[in-house]
PDB file of C-alpha atoms in Angstrom:
ATOM      1  CA  UNK J  20     132.784  85.214 105.999  1.00 44.00           C
ATOM      2  CA  UNK J  21     130.590  82.155 105.492  1.00 42.00           C
ATOM      3  CA  UNK J  22     129.649  83.335 101.975  1.00 38.00           C
ATOM      4  CA  UNK J  23     133.331  83.819 101.075  1.00 38.00           C
ATOM      5  CA  UNK J  24     134.146  80.277 102.235  1.00 37.00           C
ATOM      6  CA  UNK J  25     131.348  78.823 100.070  1.00 37.00           C
ATOM      7  CA  UNK J  26     132.548  80.761  97.034  1.00 36.00           C
ATOM      8  CA  UNK J  27     136.149  79.631  97.538  1.00 36.00           C
ATOM      9  CA  UNK J  28     135.143  76.015  98.201  1.00 37.00           C
ATOM     10  CA  UNK J  29     133.030  75.831  95.067  1.00 35.00           C
ATOM     11  CA  UNK J  30     135.774  77.438  92.974  1.00 37.00           C
ATOM     12  CA  UNK J  31     138.186  74.644  93.919  1.00 35.00           C
ATOM     13  CA  UNK J  32     135.822  71.797  93.190  1.00 31.00           C
ATOM     14  CA  UNK J  33     137.010  69.868  90.118  1.00 31.00           C
ATOM     15  CA  UNK J  34     134.489  69.264  87.375  1.00 30.00           C
ATOM     16  CA  UNK J  35     135.204  66.559  84.849  1.00 34.00           C
ATOM     17  CA  UNK J  36     134.096  67.366  81.349  1.00 35.00           C
ATOM     18  CA  UNK J  37     134.423  65.596  78.069  1.00 39.00           C
ATOM     19  CA  UNK J  38     134.845  67.183  74.690  1.00 44.00           C
ATOM     20  CA  UNK J  39     133.320  64.145  73.002  1.00 49.00           C
ATOM     21  CA  UNK J  40     129.718  64.203  71.938  1.00 58.00           C
ATOM     22  CA  UNK J  41     127.421  62.235  74.226  1.00 72.00           C
ATOM     23  CA  UNK J  42     126.549  58.943  72.610  1.00 73.00           C
ATOM     24  CA  UNK J  43     122.927  57.882  72.810  1.00 86.00           C
ATOM     25  CA  UNK J  44     121.062  55.175  70.963  1.00 81.00           C
ATOM     26  CA  UNK J  45     119.799  57.905  68.651  1.00 87.00           C
ATOM     27  CA  UNK J  46     123.236  58.939  67.310  1.00 89.00           C
ATOM     28  CA  UNK J  47     125.026  55.590  67.658  1.00 93.00           C
ATOM     29  CA  UNK J  48     126.762  54.287  64.536  1.00 92.00           C
ATOM     30  CA  UNK J  49     127.680  50.595  64.122  1.00 92.00           C
ATOM     31  CA  UNK J  50     131.377  49.816  63.705  1.00 95.00           C
ATOM     32  CA  UNK J  51     132.617  47.606  60.900  1.00 93.00           C
ATOM     33  CA  UNK J  52     133.724  44.253  62.315  1.00 95.00           C
ATOM     34  CA  UNK J  53     132.797  40.574  62.193  1.00 95.00           C
ATOM     35  CA  UNK J  54     131.323  40.356  65.710  1.00 96.00           C
ATOM     36  CA  UNK J  55     127.574  40.223  66.335  1.00 92.00           C
ATOM     37  CA  UNK J  56     126.009  43.658  66.050  1.00 93.00           C
ATOM     38  CA  UNK J  57     122.592  44.923  67.110  1.00 94.00           C
ATOM     39  CA  UNK J  58     121.536  48.535  67.033  1.00 94.00           C
ATOM     40  CA  UNK J  59     120.617  49.875  70.483  1.00 96.00           C
ATOM     41  CA  UNK J  60     117.255  51.619  70.915  1.00 96.00           C
ATOM     42  CA  UNK J  61     117.175  55.357  70.227  1.00 95.00           C
ATOM     43  CA  UNK J  62     116.285  56.010  73.879  1.00 95.00           C
ATOM     44  CA  UNK J  63     119.445  54.342  75.286  1.00 96.00           C
ATOM     45  CA  UNK J  64     121.553  56.804  77.316  1.00 96.00           C
ATOM     46  CA  UNK J  65     124.784  56.246  79.195  1.00 95.00           C
ATOM     47  CA  UNK J  66     124.468  56.733  82.956  1.00 94.00           C
ATOM     48  CA  UNK J  67     127.544  55.400  84.746  1.00 93.00           C
ATOM     49  CA  UNK J  68     129.330  52.298  85.965  1.00 94.00           C
ATOM     50  CA  UNK J  69     127.313  51.162  88.991  1.00 94.00           C
ATOM     51  CA  UNK J  70     124.766  48.401  89.233  1.00 96.00           C
ATOM     52  CA  UNK J  71     121.552  49.500  87.510  1.00 97.00           C
ATOM     53  CA  UNK J  72     123.316  52.012  85.216  1.00 97.00           C
ATOM     54  CA  UNK J  73     123.695  51.881  81.452  1.00 97.00           C
ATOM     55  CA  UNK J  74     127.477  51.926  80.910  1.00 96.00           C
ATOM     56  CA  UNK J  75     129.061  54.433  78.565  1.00 95.00           C
ATOM     57  CA  UNK J  76     129.757  53.139  75.080  1.00 95.00           C
ATOM     58  CA  UNK J  77     133.322  52.843  73.809  1.00 95.00           C
ATOM     59  CA  UNK J  78     135.161  52.366  70.535  1.00 95.00           C
ATOM     60  CA  UNK J  79     138.263  50.176  70.829  1.00 97.00           C
ATOM     61  CA  UNK J  80     140.394  48.111  68.478  1.00 97.00           C
ATOM     62  CA  UNK J  81     140.237  44.323  68.827  1.00 97.00           C
ATOM     63  CA  UNK J  82     142.910  41.692  68.273  1.00 97.00           C
ATOM     64  CA  UNK J  83     142.078  41.693  64.537  1.00 96.00           C
ATOM     65  CA  UNK J  84     142.541  45.457  64.145  1.00 96.00           C
ATOM     66  CA  UNK J  85     138.784  46.121  63.891  1.00 97.00           C
ATOM     67  CA  UNK J  86     136.858  48.763  65.816  1.00 97.00           C
ATOM     68  CA  UNK J  87     134.411  47.365  68.391  1.00 97.00           C
ATOM     69  CA  UNK J  88     131.644  49.139  70.299  1.00 97.00           C
ATOM     70  CA  UNK J  89     130.207  47.963  73.601  1.00 97.00           C
ATOM     71  CA  UNK J  90     126.717  48.951  72.499  1.00 97.00           C
ATOM     72  CA  UNK J  91     126.876  46.817  69.344  1.00 97.00           C
ATOM     73  CA  UNK J  92     126.147  43.877  71.652  1.00 98.00           C
ATOM     74  CA  UNK J  93     122.790  45.294  72.798  1.00 98.00           C
ATOM     75  CA  UNK J  94     120.400  42.377  73.338  1.00 97.00           C
ATOM     76  CA  UNK J  95     123.168  40.051  74.564  1.00 98.00           C
ATOM     77  CA  UNK J  96     124.302  39.276  78.088  1.00 98.00           C
ATOM     78  CA  UNK J  97     127.826  40.698  78.296  1.00 98.00           C
ATOM     79  CA  UNK J  98     130.637  39.987  80.702  1.00 98.00           C
ATOM     80  CA  UNK J  99     132.937  43.020  80.566  1.00 98.00           C
ATOM     81  CA  UNK J 100     136.332  41.938  81.916  1.00 97.00           C
ATOM     82  CA  UNK J 101     138.753  44.821  82.448  1.00 97.00           C
ATOM     83  CA  UNK J 102     142.128  43.242  83.111  1.00 97.00           C
ATOM     84  CA  UNK J 103     145.797  44.105  82.788  1.00 96.00           C
ATOM     85  CA  UNK J 104     148.478  41.866  81.348  1.00 97.00           C
ATOM     86  CA  UNK J 105     150.675  42.130  84.472  1.00 96.00           C
ATOM     87  CA  UNK J 106     147.926  41.195  86.962  1.00 96.00           C
ATOM     88  CA  UNK J 107     148.019  37.654  88.418  1.00 96.00           C
ATOM     89  CA  UNK J 108     144.263  37.383  89.147  1.00 96.00           C
ATOM     90  CA  UNK J 109     143.593  38.736  85.624  1.00 97.00           C
ATOM     91  CA  UNK J 110     145.740  35.976  84.140  1.00 97.00           C
ATOM     92  CA  UNK J 111     143.934  33.403  86.280  1.00 97.00           C
ATOM     93  CA  UNK J 112     140.475  34.467  85.074  1.00 96.00           C
ATOM     94  CA  UNK J 113     141.762  34.641  81.464  1.00 98.00           C
ATOM     95  CA  UNK J 114     142.344  30.878  81.551  1.00 97.00           C
ATOM     96  CA  UNK J 115     138.547  30.374  81.544  1.00 97.00           C
ATOM     97  CA  UNK J 116     137.457  33.077  79.074  1.00 97.00           C
ATOM     98  CA  UNK J 117     137.142  31.029  75.906  1.00 96.00           C
ATOM     99  CA  UNK J 118     135.502  28.039  77.555  1.00 97.00           C
ATOM    100  CA  UNK J 119     132.981  30.314  79.288  1.00 97.00           C
ATOM    101  CA  UNK J 120     132.270  32.192  76.052  1.00 97.00           C
ATOM    102  CA  UNK J 121     131.769  28.990  74.064  1.00 97.00           C
ATOM    103  CA  UNK J 122     129.523  27.448  76.737  1.00 98.00           C
ATOM    104  CA  UNK J 123     127.047  30.354  76.673  1.00 98.00           C
ATOM    105  CA  UNK J 124     127.379  32.223  73.359  1.00 96.00           C
ATOM    106  CA  UNK J 125     124.574  30.254  71.666  1.00 97.00           C
ATOM    107  CA  UNK J 126     122.277  31.665  74.378  1.00 97.00           C
ATOM    108  CA  UNK J 127     123.198  35.260  73.496  1.00 97.00           C
ATOM    109  CA  UNK J 128     126.301  35.745  75.642  1.00 98.00           C
ATOM    110  CA  UNK J 129     129.400  37.806  74.798  1.00 98.00           C
ATOM    111  CA  UNK J 130     132.671  37.855  76.744  1.00 98.00           C
ATOM    112  CA  UNK J 131     134.566  41.142  76.201  1.00 98.00           C
ATOM    113  CA  UNK J 132     138.073  41.562  77.589  1.00 98.00           C
ATOM    114  CA  UNK J 133     139.427  45.119  77.784  1.00 97.00           C
ATOM    115  CA  UNK J 134     143.171  45.528  78.407  1.00 97.00           C
ATOM    116  CA  UNK J 135     144.345  48.999  79.487  1.00 96.00           C
ATOM    117  CA  UNK J 136     147.953  47.969  80.341  1.00 95.00           C
ATOM    118  CA  UNK J 137     150.619  45.551  79.119  1.00 96.00           C
ATOM    119  CA  UNK J 138     153.155  43.751  81.342  1.00 95.00           C
ATOM    120  CA  UNK J 139     155.118  47.000  81.840  1.00 95.00           C
ATOM    121  CA  UNK J 140     151.996  49.091  82.546  1.00 93.00           C
ATOM    122  CA  UNK J 141     152.069  50.750  79.102  1.00 94.00           C
ATOM    123  CA  UNK J 142     149.168  50.977  76.644  1.00 95.00           C
ATOM    124  CA  UNK J 143     148.554  47.748  74.764  1.00 96.00           C
ATOM    125  CA  UNK J 144     148.824  47.322  71.008  1.00 96.00           C
ATOM    126  CA  UNK J 145     147.566  44.675  68.580  1.00 96.00           C
ATOM    127  CA  UNK J 146     150.633  42.510  69.256  1.00 97.00           C
ATOM    128  CA  UNK J 147     149.805  42.533  72.981  1.00 97.00           C
ATOM    129  CA  UNK J 148     146.175  41.620  72.281  1.00 98.00           C
ATOM    130  CA  UNK J 149     147.269  38.686  70.142  1.00 98.00           C
ATOM    131  CA  UNK J 150     149.824  37.630  72.751  1.00 98.00           C
ATOM    132  CA  UNK J 151     147.031  37.568  75.368  1.00 98.00           C
ATOM    133  CA  UNK J 152     144.753  35.635  72.993  1.00 98.00           C
ATOM    134  CA  UNK J 153     147.482  33.090  72.217  1.00 98.00           C
ATOM    135  CA  UNK J 154     148.621  32.684  75.829  1.00 97.00           C
ATOM    136  CA  UNK J 155     145.127  31.870  77.053  1.00 98.00           C
ATOM    137  CA  UNK J 156     143.529  30.402  73.905  1.00 98.00           C
ATOM    138  CA  UNK J 157     140.942  33.200  73.613  1.00 98.00           C
ATOM    139  CA  UNK J 158     138.835  33.639  70.475  1.00 97.00           C
ATOM    140  CA  UNK J 159     136.352  36.104  72.037  1.00 97.00           C
ATOM    141  CA  UNK J 160     136.933  39.855  71.532  1.00 98.00           C
ATOM    142  CA  UNK J 161     139.977  41.344  73.282  1.00 98.00           C
ATOM    143  CA  UNK J 162     140.170  45.131  73.131  1.00 97.00           C
ATOM    144  CA  UNK J 163     142.937  47.740  73.524  1.00 97.00           C
ATOM    145  CA  UNK J 164     141.826  50.447  75.944  1.00 95.00           C
ATOM    146  CA  UNK J 165     143.475  53.576  74.560  1.00 89.00           C
ATOM    147  CA  UNK J 166     140.551  55.731  75.728  1.00 85.00           C
ATOM    148  CA  UNK J 167     141.107  55.136  79.443  1.00 90.00           C
ATOM    149  CA  UNK J 168     137.699  53.478  79.798  1.00 90.00           C
ATOM    150  CA  UNK J 169     139.022  51.017  82.396  1.00 91.00           C
ATOM    151  CA  UNK J 170     140.331  53.862  84.553  1.00 89.00           C
ATOM    152  CA  UNK J 171     136.927  55.581  84.414  1.00 90.00           C
ATOM    153  CA  UNK J 172     135.257  52.358  85.557  1.00 89.00           C
ATOM    154  CA  UNK J 173     137.898  51.628  88.226  1.00 84.00           C
ATOM    155  CA  UNK J 174     139.855  54.776  89.220  1.00 86.00           C
ATOM    156  CA  UNK J 175     141.653  52.883  92.030  1.00 76.00           C
ATOM    157  CA  UNK J 176     142.944  50.361  89.459  1.00 82.00           C
ATOM    158  CA  UNK J 177     141.986  47.278  91.463  1.00 85.00           C
ATOM    159  CA  UNK J 178     142.139  44.755  88.610  1.00 93.00           C
ATOM    160  CA  UNK J 179     140.383  42.752  87.345  1.00 96.00           C
ATOM    161  CA  UNK J 180     136.987  44.417  87.162  1.00 95.00           C
ATOM    162  CA  UNK J 181     134.242  42.044  86.053  1.00 97.00           C
ATOM    163  CA  UNK J 182     130.872  43.586  85.214  1.00 96.00           C
ATOM    164  CA  UNK J 183     127.830  41.696  83.994  1.00 98.00           C
ATOM    165  CA  UNK J 184     125.594  43.652  81.629  1.00 98.00           C
ATOM    166  CA  UNK J 185     122.075  42.439  80.871  1.00 98.00           C
ATOM    167  CA  UNK J 186     120.262  42.322  77.519  1.00 98.00           C
ATOM    168  CA  UNK J 187     118.942  45.880  77.984  1.00 98.00           C
ATOM    169  CA  UNK J 188     122.524  47.196  78.441  1.00 98.00           C
ATOM    170  CA  UNK J 189     122.079  47.691  82.185  1.00 98.00           C
ATOM    171  CA  UNK J 190     124.788  46.683  84.630  1.00 97.00           C
ATOM    172  CA  UNK J 191     123.378  43.695  86.503  1.00 97.00           C
ATOM    173  CA  UNK J 192     126.512  43.224  88.662  1.00 95.00           C
ATOM    174  CA  UNK J 193     129.223  45.882  88.861  1.00 88.00           C
ATOM    175  CA  UNK J 194     131.944  43.904  90.666  1.00 91.00           C
ATOM    176  CA  UNK J 195     132.016  40.126  90.368  1.00 94.00           C
ATOM    177  CA  UNK J 196     134.457  38.005  92.320  1.00 93.00           C
ATOM    178  CA  UNK J 197     137.219  37.040  89.857  1.00 93.00           C
ATOM    179  CA  UNK J 198     136.567  33.307  89.836  1.00 93.00           C
ATOM    180  CA  UNK J 199     135.181  31.051  87.140  1.00 94.00           C
ATOM    181  CA  UNK J 200     132.439  29.827  89.498  1.00 95.00           C
ATOM    182  CA  UNK J 201     131.248  33.351  90.397  1.00 96.00           C
ATOM    183  CA  UNK J 202     131.310  34.423  86.745  1.00 96.00           C
ATOM    184  CA  UNK J 203     129.304  31.404  85.600  1.00 97.00           C
ATOM    185  CA  UNK J 204     126.749  31.819  88.408  1.00 97.00           C
ATOM    186  CA  UNK J 205     126.200  35.455  87.408  1.00 97.00           C
ATOM    187  CA  UNK J 206     125.898  34.625  83.710  1.00 97.00           C
ATOM    188  CA  UNK J 207     123.404  31.834  84.358  1.00 97.00           C
ATOM    189  CA  UNK J 208     121.290  34.134  86.521  1.00 96.00           C
ATOM    190  CA  UNK J 209     120.942  36.563  83.579  1.00 96.00           C
ATOM    191  CA  UNK J 210     120.417  34.042  80.794  1.00 95.00           C
TER     192      UNK J 210
END
């Protein structure tokens, strides 16, 4: 009876699989865009979304209609801000994005905003990205999450999610407090 229970329990366990090829530094291809781009080392492998992990790469369209890869910013300190357009705290942190980016970008810092949902909780398009950029005066990359990357990082959808990624593409902080002070303290500790 015990054996039967184990067989039935393991048969009902969901296993998430992806049909996409695993991206490593060895098979990574640079996208064509005007943002800074550095090739990651061949040994770079995605691990997960927790502190100490190398996050999975993505390919998303920015507010200019260009494809952007997370890994193209290897060698920079990256703040990955996953926000939604309807979220009040997301809008509050967006007010500081451009100033923060401009204050630190000469030191090798990149501020990436990823938007999985518009104000009606639908997928965003280029118009939405430009609306967000205009509303908050953002010149840093803003990306449309059509891949569901944000949901993989935060399945409970507690927005915003602010992750600091170090120069070796390792997550230095997986959940920052959504305040300008906390963000700046984290950035300064990595620069």
